Short mmCIF file of C-alpha atoms in Angstrom, two decimals:
data_model
loop_
_atom_site.label_atom_id
_atom_site.label_comp_id
_atom_site.label_asym_id
_atom_site.label_seq_id
_atom_site.Cartn_x
_atom_site.Cartn_y
_atom_site.Cartn_z
CA MET A 1 0.00 0.00 0.00
CA ASN A 2 1.26 3.46 -0.91
CA HIS A 3 1.76 6.20 1.67
CA LEU A 4 2.07 9.79 0.46
CA GLU A 5 2.71 13.12 2.18
CA VAL A 6 1.40 16.41 0.76
CA ASP A 7 2.39 19.79 2.23
CA LEU A 8 -0.36 22.30 1.51
CA ASN A 9 1.83 25.14 2.75
CA VAL A 10 4.03 25.00 -0.37
CA PRO A 11 3.06 26.04 -3.92
CA PRO A 12 0.67 23.58 -5.63
CA SER A 13 3.25 22.62 -8.25
CA ASP A 14 5.57 21.34 -5.49
CA ARG A 15 3.10 19.37 -3.38
CA TRP A 16 3.14 15.92 -4.99
CA ARG A 17 6.27 13.80 -5.36
CA LEU A 18 5.54 10.35 -6.76
CA THR A 19 8.12 7.61 -6.73
CA SER A 20 8.85 5.96 -10.07
CA GLU A 21 6.69 3.00 -9.00
CA GLN A 22 3.79 5.27 -8.00
CA ALA A 23 4.05 7.17 -11.28
CA ALA A 24 3.92 3.86 -13.16
CA GLN A 25 0.83 2.85 -11.18
CA ALA A 26 -0.86 6.16 -12.01
CA ARG A 27 -0.04 5.59 -15.66
CA GLN A 28 -1.56 2.10 -15.59
CA LEU A 29 -4.76 3.49 -14.09
CA LEU A 30 -4.86 6.21 -16.73
CA ASN A 31 -4.44 3.67 -19.52
CA SER A 32 -7.33 1.65 -18.08
CA TYR A 33 -9.58 4.73 -17.93
CA LEU A 34 -8.65 5.70 -21.49
CA ALA A 35 -9.55 2.21 -22.68
CA ASP A 36 -12.91 2.39 -20.87
CA LEU A 37 -13.78 5.71 -22.50
CA GLY A 38 -12.29 5.01 -25.92
CA GLY A 39 -9.73 7.80 -25.57
CA ILE A 40 -10.24 11.51 -24.94
CA ASP A 41 -9.43 13.05 -28.33
CA ASP A 42 -13.03 14.16 -28.77
CA PHE A 43 -13.14 15.72 -25.29
CA VAL A 44 -9.82 17.57 -25.00
CA ASP A 45 -11.24 21.04 -25.63
CA LEU A 46 -14.22 20.41 -23.35
CA LEU A 47 -11.96 19.14 -20.55
CA GLY A 48 -9.85 22.27 -20.80
CA LEU A 49 -12.85 24.60 -20.70
CA TYR A 50 -14.44 22.69 -17.85
CA ALA A 51 -11.26 22.71 -15.78
CA ALA A 52 -10.77 26.44 -16.27
CA SER A 53 -14.27 27.14 -14.98
CA TYR A 54 -14.91 24.54 -12.29
CA VAL A 55 -11.68 22.97 -11.01
CA PRO A 56 -10.15 24.95 -8.11
CA MET A 57 -7.00 26.66 -9.35
CA ALA A 58 -4.72 25.13 -6.71
CA HIS A 59 -6.00 21.65 -7.54
CA LEU A 60 -5.54 22.30 -11.26
CA ARG A 61 -1.92 23.30 -10.66
CA GLU A 62 -1.38 20.08 -8.69
CA ILE A 63 -2.85 18.05 -11.56
CA GLU A 64 -0.64 19.83 -14.09
CA ALA A 65 2.45 19.04 -12.00
CA LEU A 66 1.40 15.40 -11.68
CA ALA A 67 0.94 15.16 -15.45
CA SER A 68 4.66 15.70 -15.94
CA GLN A 69 5.48 13.00 -13.39
CA ILE A 70 3.04 10.53 -14.96
CA ASP A 71 4.24 11.45 -18.47
CA CYS A 72 0.83 12.36 -19.79
CA SER A 73 -1.05 15.43 -20.97
CA ARG A 74 -2.83 17.78 -18.59
CA GLU A 75 -6.17 16.61 -19.99
CA GLU A 76 -5.29 12.96 -19.37
CA ALA A 77 -4.32 13.78 -15.78
CA LEU A 78 -7.64 15.60 -15.44
CA LEU A 79 -9.40 12.43 -16.56
CA VAL A 80 -7.83 10.50 -13.66
CA ASN A 81 -9.39 13.05 -11.31
CA LEU A 82 -12.80 13.39 -12.97
CA TYR A 83 -13.39 9.69 -13.62
CA TYR A 84 -16.03 9.24 -10.90
CA ASP A 85 -18.35 11.77 -12.48
CA ALA A 86 -17.92 10.03 -15.86
CA VAL A 87 -18.42 6.38 -14.88
CA LYS A 88 -20.14 6.26 -11.49
CA MET A 89 -22.44 3.47 -12.72
CA ILE A 90 -19.65 0.93 -12.01
CA PHE A 91 -18.89 2.41 -8.58
CA GLY A 92 -20.62 1.07 -5.49
CA CYS A 93 -20.13 1.05 -1.72
CA THR A 94 -21.51 0.03 1.61
CA ALA A 95 -20.84 2.36 4.53
CA PHE A 96 -22.05 2.92 8.06
CA ALA A 97 -21.30 5.11 11.06
CA VAL A 98 -21.76 4.14 14.68
CA ASP A 99 -21.33 5.74 18.10
CA THR A 100 -18.59 4.24 20.29
CA PRO A 101 -17.04 5.23 23.64
CA GLU A 102 -14.11 6.78 21.71
CA GLY A 103 -16.43 8.75 19.44
CA PRO A 104 -18.15 7.88 16.16
CA LEU A 105 -16.53 5.45 13.72
CA LEU A 106 -17.15 5.49 9.96
CA ALA A 107 -16.65 2.18 8.15
CA ARG A 108 -16.87 1.56 4.43
CA ASN A 109 -16.34 -0.88 1.59
CA LEU A 110 -15.34 0.78 -1.67
CA ASP A 111 -16.68 -1.27 -4.59
CA TRP A 112 -15.31 -0.40 -8.02
CA TRP A 113 -14.40 -2.65 -10.94
CA THR A 114 -11.00 -2.33 -12.61
CA GLU A 115 -8.84 -4.79 -14.51
CA ASN A 116 -6.41 -6.88 -12.48
CA SER A 117 -7.60 -5.38 -9.17
CA MET A 118 -5.51 -2.27 -9.86
CA LEU A 119 -7.47 -0.02 -7.51
CA ALA A 120 -6.86 -2.43 -4.64
CA ARG A 121 -3.20 -3.02 -5.42
CA PHE A 122 -2.44 0.67 -5.94
CA THR A 123 -4.26 2.00 -2.86
CA ALA A 124 -2.67 5.17 -1.48
CA VAL A 125 -3.17 6.72 1.96
CA THR A 126 -2.26 10.40 1.67
CA ALA A 127 -1.57 12.67 4.64
CA PHE A 128 -2.21 16.33 3.86
CA HIS A 129 -0.41 18.80 6.10
CA GLN A 130 -1.42 22.40 6.68
CA ASP A 131 -1.07 24.75 9.62
CA GLN A 132 -4.50 24.29 11.20
CA ARG A 133 -6.48 21.54 9.49
CA PRO A 134 -4.52 18.39 8.53
CA PHE A 135 -6.41 15.45 7.05
CA ILE A 136 -6.00 12.03 5.40
CA THR A 137 -7.53 10.67 2.20
CA VAL A 138 -7.66 7.15 0.77
CA GLY A 139 -7.20 6.98 -2.98
CA TRP A 140 -4.55 6.18 -5.60
CA PRO A 141 -1.39 7.77 -7.07
CA GLY A 142 -2.28 10.63 -9.40
CA PHE A 143 -5.66 11.29 -7.76
CA VAL A 144 -5.76 14.62 -5.89
CA GLY A 145 -9.43 14.52 -4.86
CA ALA A 146 -11.16 12.55 -2.13
CA LEU A 147 -13.76 9.79 -2.09
CA SER A 148 -12.86 8.87 1.52
CA GLY A 149 -11.24 11.16 4.07
CA VAL A 150 -10.82 11.91 7.76
CA ALA A 151 -9.80 15.13 9.50
CA ALA A 152 -8.56 14.75 13.08
CA GLY A 153 -10.79 16.49 15.60
CA ARG A 154 -13.28 17.51 12.89
CA PHE A 155 -15.07 14.90 10.77
CA ALA A 156 -14.85 11.96 8.35
CA VAL A 157 -16.61 11.68 4.99
CA THR A 158 -17.13 8.98 2.36
CA LEU A 159 -18.94 8.95 -0.98
CA ASN A 160 -21.29 6.30 -2.39
CA ALA A 161 -22.61 6.26 -5.93
CA VAL A 162 -26.27 6.70 -6.84
CA LEU A 163 -28.10 7.66 -10.02
CA SER A 164 -31.16 9.89 -10.43
CA GLU A 165 -33.07 11.25 -13.39
CA GLU A 166 -31.54 14.70 -12.86
CA PRO A 167 -29.10 15.69 -15.62
CA VAL A 168 -25.42 16.28 -14.99
CA GLN A 169 -24.63 19.93 -14.21
CA MET A 170 -21.67 22.08 -15.12
CA ALA A 171 -20.43 22.48 -11.56
CA THR A 172 -17.68 21.45 -9.17
CA PRO A 173 -16.45 17.82 -9.45
CA ILE A 174 -17.60 16.07 -6.29
CA SER A 175 -14.25 14.43 -5.46
CA LEU A 176 -12.45 17.77 -5.64
CA TYR A 177 -15.18 19.48 -3.65
CA ILE A 178 -14.86 16.87 -0.88
CA ARG A 179 -11.12 17.68 -0.86
CA THR A 180 -12.01 21.39 -0.50
CA VAL A 181 -14.31 20.62 2.44
CA LEU A 182 -11.55 18.61 4.13
CA GLU A 183 -9.23 21.56 3.65
CA GLU A 184 -11.60 24.28 4.83
CA ALA A 185 -14.39 23.06 7.12
CA GLU A 186 -13.53 23.62 10.77
CA THR A 187 -16.35 21.55 12.27
CA TYR A 188 -18.67 18.66 11.50
CA ALA A 189 -21.61 21.07 11.20
CA GLN A 190 -19.76 23.27 8.73
CA ALA A 191 -18.76 20.24 6.65
CA VAL A 192 -22.39 19.06 6.47
CA ASP A 193 -23.57 22.52 5.42
CA MET A 194 -20.92 22.80 2.70
CA LEU A 195 -21.61 19.33 1.31
CA ALA A 196 -25.37 19.85 1.29
CA GLN A 197 -25.49 23.29 -0.28
CA GLU A 198 -22.90 23.39 -3.07
CA PRO A 199 -24.10 22.62 -6.62
CA ILE A 200 -22.15 19.58 -7.87
CA VAL A 201 -21.69 17.75 -11.16
CA SER A 202 -23.47 14.51 -10.38
CA ASP A 203 -25.48 12.46 -7.91
CA CYS A 204 -23.94 10.94 -4.80
CA LEU A 205 -24.61 9.81 -1.24
CA LEU A 206 -22.29 11.30 1.38
CA LEU A 207 -21.84 9.78 4.83
CA VAL A 208 -20.39 12.28 7.31
CA CYS A 209 -19.59 11.74 10.98
CA GLY A 210 -18.06 13.99 13.61
CA THR A 211 -16.40 13.56 16.98
CA LYS A 212 -19.42 13.74 19.32
CA PRO A 213 -22.18 11.19 19.98
CA GLY A 214 -24.89 11.38 17.34
CA GLU A 215 -22.80 13.39 14.88
CA MET A 216 -23.54 11.32 11.79
CA VAL A 217 -25.68 11.93 8.73
CA VAL A 218 -26.24 10.70 5.18
CA ILE A 219 -26.50 13.58 2.71
CA GLU A 220 -28.50 12.44 -0.32
CA ARG A 221 -27.42 14.58 -3.27
CA THR A 222 -28.42 15.28 -6.82
CA PRO A 223 -26.57 18.04 -8.64
CA THR A 224 -29.01 20.64 -7.29
CA ARG A 225 -30.87 19.05 -4.35
CA ALA A 226 -30.05 17.59 -0.94
CA ALA A 227 -31.81 15.70 1.85
CA LEU A 228 -30.30 14.82 5.22
CA ARG A 229 -31.02 11.42 6.76
CA LYS A 230 -30.33 11.19 10.50
CA PRO A 231 -29.18 8.17 12.58
CA GLU A 232 -31.45 5.91 14.60
CA ASP A 233 -30.43 3.83 17.62
CA GLY A 234 -26.80 4.97 17.47
CA TYR A 235 -26.02 4.11 13.85
CA ILE A 236 -26.71 4.97 10.22
CA ALA A 237 -26.02 2.98 7.04
CA VAL A 238 -25.92 3.72 3.32
CA THR A 239 -25.45 1.74 0.11
CA ASN A 240 -26.49 2.99 -3.36
CA THR A 241 -30.14 4.01 -2.98
CA TYR A 242 -31.96 7.25 -2.20
CA ARG A 243 -34.17 6.79 0.87
CA LEU A 244 -35.41 10.36 1.39
CA LEU A 245 -35.14 12.29 -1.85
CA ASN A 246 -38.19 12.19 -4.08
CA SER A 247 -36.21 11.11 -7.11
CA VAL A 248 -36.76 8.60 -9.88
CA MET A 249 -33.97 6.09 -9.48
CA VAL A 250 -32.03 5.06 -12.55
CA THR A 251 -30.76 1.48 -12.38
CA PRO A 252 -26.99 1.59 -11.73
CA GLY A 253 -26.02 -1.60 -13.54
CA THR A 254 -25.33 -4.71 -11.48
CA LEU A 255 -25.10 -2.67 -8.26
CA ALA A 256 -28.90 -2.38 -8.28
CA ALA A 257 -29.16 -6.11 -7.66
CA THR A 258 -27.25 -5.90 -4.37
CA THR A 259 -27.87 -2.45 -2.90
CA ASP A 260 -30.97 -3.37 -0.85
CA ALA A 261 -29.52 -6.68 0.32
CA ARG A 262 -26.31 -4.98 1.44
CA PHE A 263 -28.29 -2.29 3.27
CA GLU A 264 -30.52 -4.82 5.02
CA THR A 265 -27.61 -7.05 6.00
CA THR A 266 -25.64 -4.11 7.38
CA CYS A 267 -28.59 -2.81 9.39
CA ALA A 268 -29.38 -6.28 10.74
CA ARG A 269 -25.82 -6.74 11.94
CA LEU A 270 -25.83 -3.28 13.55
CA GLU A 271 -29.20 -3.87 15.22
CA ALA A 272 -28.02 -7.20 16.61
CA LYS A 273 -24.95 -5.65 18.23
CA LEU A 274 -23.35 -2.27 17.69
CA PRO A 275 -19.62 -2.53 17.00
CA THR A 276 -17.40 -0.62 19.41
CA THR A 277 -13.98 -1.16 17.83
CA PRO A 278 -12.48 -0.97 14.35
CA ASP A 279 -12.08 -4.76 14.28
CA THR A 280 -15.78 -5.36 14.89
CA CYS A 281 -16.58 -2.78 12.19
CA PHE A 282 -14.39 -4.71 9.75
CA GLU A 283 -16.36 -7.87 10.57
CA ILE A 284 -19.56 -6.20 9.36
CA LEU A 285 -17.82 -4.88 6.24
CA GLU A 286 -16.66 -8.40 5.46
CA ALA A 287 -20.27 -9.63 5.62
CA VAL A 288 -21.25 -7.31 2.74
CA ARG A 289 -18.06 -7.52 0.72
CA LEU A 290 -18.50 -7.91 -3.06
CA PRO A 291 -16.18 -9.44 -5.67
CA ILE A 292 -15.46 -5.87 -6.83
CA THR A 293 -14.63 -4.53 -3.35
CA VAL A 294 -11.23 -2.84 -3.61
CA GLN A 295 -10.81 -1.13 -0.22
CA GLN A 296 -12.14 -1.62 3.29
CA MET A 297 -11.56 1.10 5.85
CA VAL A 298 -12.51 2.41 9.27
CA LEU A 299 -12.12 6.13 9.96
CA ARG A 300 -12.15 7.72 13.44
CA PRO A 301 -12.40 11.53 13.36
CA SER A 302 -11.80 11.98 17.09
CA ASP A 303 -8.09 11.32 16.53
CA GLY A 304 -7.80 11.15 12.72
CA THR A 305 -7.19 7.40 12.55
CA ALA A 306 -7.52 5.80 9.10
CA LEU A 307 -7.30 2.00 9.11
CA VAL A 308 -7.25 0.73 5.53
CA ARG A 309 -7.28 -2.82 4.17
CA PRO A 310 -6.89 -3.13 0.39
CA ALA A 311 -8.85 -6.10 -0.91
CA GLY A 312 -7.02 -9.12 -2.18
#
């Protein structure tokens, strides 16, 4: 498993330093994405215009610097970081949050198909350092955004895929916006407000938990709407289905066949006995693991712990 350090106090072009092995891994992921999409020649101009309008400038400078390390174009490096919004129909997840004596825990399986289990094998835990608000993300080399992250003393957040009838919007990419929230939000409440109110490109389900008992919520998002689902009996769970938003669900491929079963199994296990440690959280994650599960993790925002187990 890769471990990276990023200093947010230095210029964006100097923040990422991949080893030769990590750069090769990022290149393999890029090649896989290009094959999935049939190349990007038809989208180069659009990617450039979109990035100029909706990608935060500091993040864009980081991506440009990474492009030179990966030996690819800026637009190809952008693709690595915008891939979720393009192909979320093959992206799943099961996640839950639970109160414990040491504060809430957030546990999640990340389910995402790639050839040769690349996303599992190339998992990267990245520690971001800044003067007041350090945080950790779980991703891959070449990816500057966040699908899973924890900020010590503040909150943890994970993203699950979902599909509605609402069209994609020209707005902030969700993975980069989660990164912005990890950088800027000072409290759990502020993080929830930011994640619920900002227009975003595409649908998603966001599980957020804080450091105090009961600080956990699922934010059901479309590009323009949000609904907040609160915990019951000390826990909350989420898979790949809206449960509050009045939205016509669009079938997300094979994930539709398992989303309700995973939700029901997770809730049944939590109702039978609430886990109080990371190990007992991992036991529940294992019960709903899929063949395409690539990462299992438990995040504890009270102290910023990120325990990650790549699948395989």
